[in-house]
mmCIF file with all atom_site columns, C-alpha atoms in Angstrom:
data_model
loop_
_atom_site.group_PDB
_atom_site.id
_atom_site.type_symbol
_atom_site.label_atom_id
_atom_site.label_alt_id
_atom_site.label_comp_id
_atom_site.label_asym_id
_atom_site.label_entity_id
_atom_site.label_seq_id
_atom_site.pdbx_PDB_ins_code
_atom_site.Cartn_x
_atom_site.Cartn_y
_atom_site.Cartn_z
_atom_site.occupancy
_atom_site.B_iso_or_equiv
_atom_site.pdbx_formal_charge
_atom_site.auth_seq_id
_atom_site.auth_comp_id
_atom_site.auth_asym_id
_atom_site.auth_atom_id
_atom_site.pdbx_PDB_model_num
ATOM 1   C CA . GLN A 1 1   ? -15.047 -0.927  27.672 1.00 0.00 ? 1   GLN A CA 1
ATOM 2   C CA . VAL A 1 2   ? -12.209 -0.071  25.294 1.00 0.00 ? 2   VAL A CA 1
ATOM 3   C CA . GLN A 1 3   ? -8.632  0.204   26.459 1.00 0.00 ? 3   GLN A CA 1
ATOM 4   C CA . LEU A 1 4   ? -5.826  1.579   24.324 1.00 0.00 ? 4   LEU A CA 1
ATOM 5   C CA . VAL A 1 5   ? -2.157  1.325   25.245 1.00 0.00 ? 5   VAL A CA 1
ATOM 6   C CA . GLU A 1 6   ? 0.425   3.080   23.086 1.00 0.00 ? 6   GLU A CA 1
ATOM 7   C CA . SER A 1 7   ? 4.130   2.461   22.814 1.00 0.00 ? 7   SER A CA 1
ATOM 8   C CA . GLY A 1 8   ? 7.008   3.209   20.476 1.00 0.00 ? 8   GLY A CA 1
ATOM 9   C CA . GLY A 1 9   ? 7.536   6.914   20.932 1.00 0.00 ? 9   GLY A CA 1
ATOM 10  C CA . GLY A 1 10  ? 10.970  8.399   21.442 1.00 0.00 ? 10  GLY A CA 1
ATOM 11  C CA . SER A 1 11  ? 13.509  10.930  20.259 1.00 0.00 ? 11  SER A CA 1
ATOM 12  C CA . VAL A 1 12  ? 14.958  10.907  16.748 1.00 0.00 ? 12  VAL A CA 1
ATOM 13  C CA . GLN A 1 13  ? 16.766  13.289  14.474 1.00 0.00 ? 13  GLN A CA 1
ATOM 14  C CA . THR A 1 14  ? 15.247  14.897  11.410 1.00 0.00 ? 14  THR A CA 1
ATOM 15  C CA . GLY A 1 15  ? 14.799  12.320  8.684  1.00 0.00 ? 15  GLY A CA 1
ATOM 16  C CA . GLY A 1 16  ? 14.549  9.442   11.128 1.00 0.00 ? 16  GLY A CA 1
ATOM 17  C CA . SER A 1 17  ? 11.805  6.864   11.566 1.00 0.00 ? 17  SER A CA 1
ATOM 18  C CA . LEU A 1 18  ? 9.666   5.517   14.364 1.00 0.00 ? 18  LEU A CA 1
ATOM 19  C CA . ARG A 1 19  ? 6.891   2.961   14.613 1.00 0.00 ? 19  ARG A CA 1
ATOM 20  C CA . LEU A 1 20  ? 4.116   3.533   17.092 1.00 0.00 ? 20  LEU A CA 1
ATOM 21  C CA . SER A 1 21  ? 2.009   0.652   18.355 1.00 0.00 ? 21  SER A CA 1
ATOM 22  C CA . CYS A 1 22  ? -1.372  0.609   20.031 1.00 0.00 ? 22  CYS A CA 1
ATOM 23  C CA . VAL A 1 23  ? -2.822  -2.449  21.707 1.00 0.00 ? 23  VAL A CA 1
ATOM 24  C CA . VAL A 1 24  ? -6.605  -2.379  21.505 1.00 0.00 ? 24  VAL A CA 1
ATOM 25  C CA . THR A 1 25  ? -8.513  -4.274  24.163 1.00 0.00 ? 25  THR A CA 1
ATOM 26  C CA . ALA A 1 26  ? -12.257 -4.349  23.692 1.00 0.00 ? 26  ALA A CA 1
ATOM 27  C CA . ALA A 1 27  ? -15.176 -6.587  23.118 1.00 0.00 ? 27  ALA A CA 1
ATOM 28  C CA . ALA A 1 28  ? -16.026 -6.379  19.417 1.00 0.00 ? 28  ALA A CA 1
ATOM 29  C CA . ALA A 1 29  ? -12.904 -4.282  18.819 1.00 0.00 ? 29  ALA A CA 1
ATOM 30  C CA . ASN A 1 30  ? -13.391 -4.525  15.083 1.00 0.00 ? 30  ASN A CA 1
ATOM 31  C CA . THR A 1 31  ? -16.587 -2.467  15.304 1.00 0.00 ? 31  THR A CA 1
ATOM 32  C CA . TYR A 1 32  ? -14.549 0.627   16.170 1.00 0.00 ? 32  TYR A CA 1
ATOM 33  C CA . CYS A 1 33  ? -12.712 2.898   13.812 1.00 0.00 ? 33  CYS A CA 1
ATOM 34  C CA . LEU A 1 34  ? -9.180  3.386   15.095 1.00 0.00 ? 34  LEU A CA 1
ATOM 35  C CA . GLY A 1 35  ? -6.737  6.181   14.613 1.00 0.00 ? 35  GLY A CA 1
ATOM 36  C CA . TRP A 1 36  ? -3.736  8.204   15.642 1.00 0.00 ? 36  TRP A CA 1
ATOM 37  C CA . PHE A 1 37  ? -3.952  11.820  16.649 1.00 0.00 ? 37  PHE A CA 1
ATOM 38  C CA . ARG A 1 38  ? -1.304  14.194  17.908 1.00 0.00 ? 38  ARG A CA 1
ATOM 39  C CA . GLN A 1 39  ? -1.082  17.318  19.969 1.00 0.00 ? 39  GLN A CA 1
ATOM 40  C CA . ALA A 1 40  ? 1.862   19.671  20.191 1.00 0.00 ? 40  ALA A CA 1
ATOM 41  C CA . PRO A 1 41  ? 2.193   22.176  23.042 1.00 0.00 ? 41  PRO A CA 1
ATOM 42  C CA . GLY A 1 42  ? -0.101  25.126  22.501 1.00 0.00 ? 42  GLY A CA 1
ATOM 43  C CA . LYS A 1 43  ? -1.818  23.546  19.530 1.00 0.00 ? 43  LYS A CA 1
ATOM 44  C CA . GLU A 1 44  ? -5.076  21.744  18.980 1.00 0.00 ? 44  GLU A CA 1
ATOM 45  C CA . ARG A 1 45  ? -5.215  17.987  18.678 1.00 0.00 ? 45  ARG A CA 1
ATOM 46  C CA . GLU A 1 46  ? -5.064  16.973  15.018 1.00 0.00 ? 46  GLU A CA 1
ATOM 47  C CA . GLY A 1 47  ? -5.744  13.804  13.137 1.00 0.00 ? 47  GLY A CA 1
ATOM 48  C CA . VAL A 1 48  ? -2.799  11.862  11.725 1.00 0.00 ? 48  VAL A CA 1
ATOM 49  C CA . ALA A 1 49  ? -4.383  8.700   10.344 1.00 0.00 ? 49  ALA A CA 1
ATOM 50  C CA . ALA A 1 50  ? -7.417  6.502   10.870 1.00 0.00 ? 50  ALA A CA 1
ATOM 51  C CA . ILE A 1 51  ? -8.894  3.257   9.635  1.00 0.00 ? 51  ILE A CA 1
ATOM 52  C CA . ASP A 1 52  ? -12.498 2.236   9.195  1.00 0.00 ? 52  ASP A CA 1
ATOM 53  C CA . ALA A 1 53  ? -14.142 -0.313  11.439 1.00 0.00 ? 53  ALA A CA 1
ATOM 54  C CA . TYR A 1 54  ? -13.514 -3.884  10.288 1.00 0.00 ? 54  TYR A CA 1
ATOM 55  C CA . GLY A 1 55  ? -10.134 -2.803  8.900  1.00 0.00 ? 55  GLY A CA 1
ATOM 56  C CA . GLY A 1 56  ? -11.531 -0.982  5.907  1.00 0.00 ? 56  GLY A CA 1
ATOM 57  C CA . SER A 1 57  ? -10.193 2.128   4.235  1.00 0.00 ? 57  SER A CA 1
ATOM 58  C CA . THR A 1 58  ? -7.447  4.251   5.729  1.00 0.00 ? 58  THR A CA 1
ATOM 59  C CA . PHE A 1 59  ? -7.380  8.023   5.785  1.00 0.00 ? 59  PHE A CA 1
ATOM 60  C CA . TYR A 1 60  ? -4.587  10.453  6.530  1.00 0.00 ? 60  TYR A CA 1
ATOM 61  C CA . GLY A 1 61  ? -4.375  13.963  7.848  1.00 0.00 ? 61  GLY A CA 1
ATOM 62  C CA . ASP A 1 62  ? -3.128  16.770  5.656  1.00 0.00 ? 62  ASP A CA 1
ATOM 63  C CA . SER A 1 63  ? 0.185   17.064  7.498  1.00 0.00 ? 63  SER A CA 1
ATOM 64  C CA . VAL A 1 64  ? 1.317   13.513  6.739  1.00 0.00 ? 64  VAL A CA 1
ATOM 65  C CA . ASP A 1 65  ? 2.318   14.108  3.092  1.00 0.00 ? 65  ASP A CA 1
ATOM 66  C CA . GLY A 1 66  ? 2.738   10.409  2.374  1.00 0.00 ? 66  GLY A CA 1
ATOM 67  C CA . ARG A 1 67  ? 5.366   9.925   5.075  1.00 0.00 ? 67  ARG A CA 1
ATOM 68  C CA . PHE A 1 68  ? 3.309   7.838   7.468  1.00 0.00 ? 68  PHE A CA 1
ATOM 69  C CA . THR A 1 69  ? 1.636   4.462   7.014  1.00 0.00 ? 69  THR A CA 1
ATOM 70  C CA . LEU A 1 70  ? -1.191  3.129   9.136  1.00 0.00 ? 70  LEU A CA 1
ATOM 71  C CA . SER A 1 71  ? -1.744  -0.587  9.507  1.00 0.00 ? 71  SER A CA 1
ATOM 72  C CA . LEU A 1 72  ? -3.883  -2.907  11.574 1.00 0.00 ? 72  LEU A CA 1
ATOM 73  C CA . ASP A 1 73  ? -3.099  -6.420  12.717 1.00 0.00 ? 73  ASP A CA 1
ATOM 74  C CA . ASN A 1 74  ? -6.520  -7.876  13.413 1.00 0.00 ? 74  ASN A CA 1
ATOM 75  C CA . ALA A 1 75  ? -5.112  -11.079 14.874 1.00 0.00 ? 75  ALA A CA 1
ATOM 76  C CA . LYS A 1 76  ? -3.151  -9.153  17.506 1.00 0.00 ? 76  LYS A CA 1
ATOM 77  C CA . ASN A 1 77  ? -5.618  -6.270  17.842 1.00 0.00 ? 77  ASN A CA 1
ATOM 78  C CA . GLN A 1 78  ? -2.743  -3.870  17.316 1.00 0.00 ? 78  GLN A CA 1
ATOM 79  C CA . LEU A 1 79  ? -2.721  -0.628  15.377 1.00 0.00 ? 79  LEU A CA 1
ATOM 80  C CA . TYR A 1 80  ? 0.578   0.627   13.999 1.00 0.00 ? 80  TYR A CA 1
ATOM 81  C CA . LEU A 1 81  ? 1.785   3.951   12.681 1.00 0.00 ? 81  LEU A CA 1
ATOM 82  C CA . GLN A 1 82  ? 5.025   3.749   10.714 1.00 0.00 ? 82  GLN A CA 1
ATOM 83  C CA . MET A 1 83  ? 6.537   7.210   10.508 1.00 0.00 ? 83  MET A CA 1
ATOM 84  C CA . THR A 1 84  ? 9.388   8.052   8.144  1.00 0.00 ? 84  THR A CA 1
ATOM 85  C CA . SER A 1 85  ? 11.171  11.234  7.089  1.00 0.00 ? 85  SER A CA 1
ATOM 86  C CA . LEU A 1 86  ? 10.306  12.779  10.414 1.00 0.00 ? 86  LEU A CA 1
ATOM 87  C CA . LYS A 1 87  ? 10.478  16.531  10.803 1.00 0.00 ? 87  LYS A CA 1
ATOM 88  C CA . PRO A 1 88  ? 10.749  18.747  13.880 1.00 0.00 ? 88  PRO A CA 1
ATOM 89  C CA . GLU A 1 89  ? 7.141   19.818  13.320 1.00 0.00 ? 89  GLU A CA 1
ATOM 90  C CA . ASP A 1 90  ? 6.088   16.198  13.912 1.00 0.00 ? 90  ASP A CA 1
ATOM 91  C CA . THR A 1 91  ? 7.098   16.630  17.546 1.00 0.00 ? 91  THR A CA 1
ATOM 92  C CA . ALA A 1 92  ? 3.987   16.017  19.659 1.00 0.00 ? 92  ALA A CA 1
ATOM 93  C CA . MET A 1 93  ? 2.222   13.670  22.002 1.00 0.00 ? 93  MET A CA 1
ATOM 94  C CA . TYR A 1 94  ? 0.679   10.954  19.854 1.00 0.00 ? 94  TYR A CA 1
ATOM 95  C CA . TYR A 1 95  ? -2.582  9.393   20.969 1.00 0.00 ? 95  TYR A CA 1
ATOM 96  C CA . CYS A 1 96  ? -4.285  6.243   19.842 1.00 0.00 ? 96  CYS A CA 1
ATOM 97  C CA . ALA A 1 97  ? -8.045  6.618   19.676 1.00 0.00 ? 97  ALA A CA 1
ATOM 98  C CA . ALA A 1 98  ? -11.164 4.589   19.059 1.00 0.00 ? 98  ALA A CA 1
ATOM 99  C CA . ALA A 1 99  ? -14.659 5.647   18.149 1.00 0.00 ? 99  ALA A CA 1
ATOM 100 C CA . GLN A 1 100 ? -17.797 4.232   16.630 1.00 0.00 ? 100 GLN A CA 1
ATOM 101 C CA . CYS A 1 101 ? -17.476 6.524   13.675 1.00 0.00 ? 101 CYS A CA 1
ATOM 102 C CA . VAL A 1 102 ? -20.168 7.912   11.493 1.00 0.00 ? 102 VAL A CA 1
ATOM 103 C CA . SER A 1 103 ? -17.439 9.131   9.149  1.00 0.00 ? 103 SER A CA 1
ATOM 104 C CA . THR A 1 104 ? -13.835 8.018   9.535  1.00 0.00 ? 104 THR A CA 1
ATOM 105 C CA . VAL A 1 105 ? -12.536 10.542  7.022  1.00 0.00 ? 105 VAL A CA 1
ATOM 106 C CA . GLY A 1 106 ? -14.421 13.252  8.877  1.00 0.00 ? 106 GLY A CA 1
ATOM 107 C CA . TRP A 1 107 ? -12.955 12.039  12.147 1.00 0.00 ? 107 TRP A CA 1
ATOM 108 C CA . VAL A 1 108 ? -9.385  12.447  10.887 1.00 0.00 ? 108 VAL A CA 1
ATOM 109 C CA . HIS A 1 109 ? -10.004 16.057  9.919  1.00 0.00 ? 109 HIS A CA 1
ATOM 110 C CA . GLU A 1 110 ? -12.205 16.932  12.883 1.00 0.00 ? 110 GLU A CA 1
ATOM 111 C CA . PRO A 1 111 ? -11.174 14.841  15.893 1.00 0.00 ? 111 PRO A CA 1
ATOM 112 C CA . GLN A 1 112 ? -14.037 16.108  18.020 1.00 0.00 ? 112 GLN A CA 1
ATOM 113 C CA . SER A 1 113 ? -16.641 14.982  15.507 1.00 0.00 ? 113 SER A CA 1
ATOM 114 C CA . GLU A 1 114 ? -16.879 11.585  17.196 1.00 0.00 ? 114 GLU A CA 1
ATOM 115 C CA . ALA A 1 115 ? -17.118 10.372  20.799 1.00 0.00 ? 115 ALA A CA 1
ATOM 116 C CA . ASN A 1 116 ? -13.505 9.397   21.296 1.00 0.00 ? 116 ASN A CA 1
ATOM 117 C CA . ILE A 1 117 ? -11.794 6.971   23.585 1.00 0.00 ? 117 ILE A CA 1
ATOM 118 C CA . TRP A 1 118 ? -8.162  7.946   24.077 1.00 0.00 ? 118 TRP A CA 1
ATOM 119 C CA . GLY A 1 119 ? -5.028  6.160   25.095 1.00 0.00 ? 119 GLY A CA 1
ATOM 120 C CA . GLN A 1 120 ? -2.548  7.766   27.472 1.00 0.00 ? 120 GLN A CA 1
ATOM 121 C CA . GLY A 1 121 ? -0.273  8.971   24.680 1.00 0.00 ? 121 GLY A CA 1
ATOM 122 C CA . THR A 1 122 ? 3.323   8.457   23.663 1.00 0.00 ? 122 THR A CA 1
ATOM 123 C CA . GLN A 1 123 ? 5.765   11.293  23.091 1.00 0.00 ? 123 GLN A CA 1
ATOM 124 C CA . VAL A 1 124 ? 7.561   11.770  19.786 1.00 0.00 ? 124 VAL A CA 1
ATOM 125 C CA . THR A 1 125 ? 10.381  14.303  19.653 1.00 0.00 ? 125 THR A CA 1
ATOM 126 C CA . VAL A 1 126 ? 12.227  15.134  16.438 1.00 0.00 ? 126 VAL A CA 1
ATOM 127 C CA . SER A 1 127 ? 15.365  17.207  16.718 1.00 0.00 ? 127 SER A CA 1
ATOM 128 C CA . THR A 1 128 ? 17.319  19.085  14.065 1.00 0.00 ? 128 THR A CA 1
#
């Protein structure tokens, strides 16, 4: 059983920064690939960033443009997403997710390609 609890969302102005956190509770948590996905109203859920199982390589979605950084604290079982230079189009519900990935890079670009476990989400709103 995997449980994911997100925090750190909020409202910022364009150009601001936020850090999202996800506490991962699971037996053998390091066997899961972990990632952040987002969904804006009326749009499909899209991949933001993901990391291989065992804290391997990280992968980013096309919309990130080098503005976001994904990191994993294995000791605390926490996944972080540092977001900088935020834009209004980054406004969305952000979800932490876990999966036993066949392809982590594929997962980022096609969120439904894996059997996902989702957190409850945390809202990020970027105003002009």
